[in-house]
């Protein structure tokens, strides 16, 4: 059994793949296995993957028919044989001592999960992102806070809804493989869900007991360089959020305490942010308005807004969520457009 398995799903990322795999090959922790799952790539990615399998016996390459990133990660989990597992996107890369630092932190602190800070990489530069400003241990009630915030924001955390997904990513994390396998934690297909990472992390933090945050940026996350305004309209985005809503109600909500229940409804209410942005990709104002009316009047969203306590949000967010709650459709559209413009400028 190896100390760490690194699972890398690959689909048509030949431009960045060598940088990713080289950063894994050069890890200072040598007792690792690298499970590379080629998801039916049509570029030169398969050949690149095979090169590493030939030159380094720690690399195990599998060529599968295209099934999506969730299926590839699940396949990797089934093949893994180690104490811990790390998931890496094939267009990202690692600091050479990432595995060693995360593994050492897990062993020294006897925790089930380690999270590290990371770098956001884009065409305009690199910037580090830190969840907290110091190393931090999470157990008991503190770890429960991680679970709640993975699900959604409540209380003072609602002052900044744009930080909603800070606990969502599955990269820059080390997980205990036996917890994943014994609890049958799986990635759900993105054809059903708006985010496979959200559901995986919530399932994991529901059974894990402790975690540790390492305040060192060790993972390089390559942000999508395609501007959001040029991304295509997602036809099934609302149905994915509704599927997640029903899935959570069927499998988890009955066991929720008050904090988790608030976080669940908070996450659902905040879905109007991506749903509104998606609607703006339509061609005419009439289409945009009809789209917004459809999701704002949806029964699941109306129910969620009955429980959503957003009074701690900043004023502009309170106005935004009030427009969504009371279905002030034209106001909601104007606010969505304006806030997305502001967020885009901040990212630059």
Steps between C-alpha positions, in 0.01 A plus 500: 500500500630843401482808718313712245307435179476791257200472268517702178202497258613605152293629211660694214746698713815428297603866516545485878532129572879470513524785750245321719657154480855633541399675821365167627802300384732740686323475836739474795275232648597197291267237650208592275295352218365711217174385343451677168156446347477604135131568441495435126720795401517581128821707508855384584421455870485115486850477351637744757348296783659182364844663496486543876379144557802373306757719675367477858342186645304706752281628216204277414317612189149389403330586171121503531210603281380852569274497806579830670724617780285352779521149352876542452554598862281210620702264281818634658362448850424136417856445376674682786687311772643744754444677831399831347383638167545832319297608196679710239352665190716431196546868410622589851835433667650446846787637699763224524448452875120510504446127561769487767362800688139384488589143598722619785225733627247216495728263692628750756151626582312167454232657283271372225551789258765762426431815298773731376499851359531528123597726213250628244674502163375698202630677192543818704705349779507291816343575838492294819172416672485419872191362671642616836806708589670232712529123533187371669371177654133404460327246720175474692288811450767667288492215248120514500540863395696381195217260416238774532697746289559236234123482467429874511560830676324606820536775758797735468632304201210639298668840502684381190287262287776501236701278741229233481720241330817536709438153651377342177815405299632143519849601389760629753371236742614169642233242589516166682431237238350250745233753602406553136482129423339381825234771480448444125549869425477556127500786255158557347478561126513867400207429267292490819675748728613861466821410692640153565758643743237649732324168547821297541642730767172517689473120501861470618472758779180327615700190602851636565580632847791740468699717265802727477563814297859552386555867424743441214396536134605166349247448219484705179142528376480614140196722469299467182636770272174517302299793630170400655305721259622286211408168659190341350156502659445188712160360406458268798647710781170549684413130477842415650438724799153349546645148477753587772223652714290184483805274549595684818144492634475126438840408643609760756252768604318285757828466694596869485535719806396865482836620364511244217139570411572872473810428291301273268236764432770767473678301227175454311414870525849599385445287189323803353848654455618246236145455371469873439841515334401210279178675397696806386657286227166482317448722198200721576371673813175310467689168509705617797189614686312176434799297619533700822125479563514122461760439769398780738144365507612140548350331805837379634649849490193661653510247785873561551455876525255450788795377710783710356630749759694749294479805730877475568582545132637831377233747387537431126466125561193553721337696218599229251356214706187702581440546127541125453277410795212725394551430129570857398617366169613817324683624812662158537624507139649849536672408828633175355646681201658771715646266761650271240668799337648601836621146578659474154691825558620379840634178347709704259 
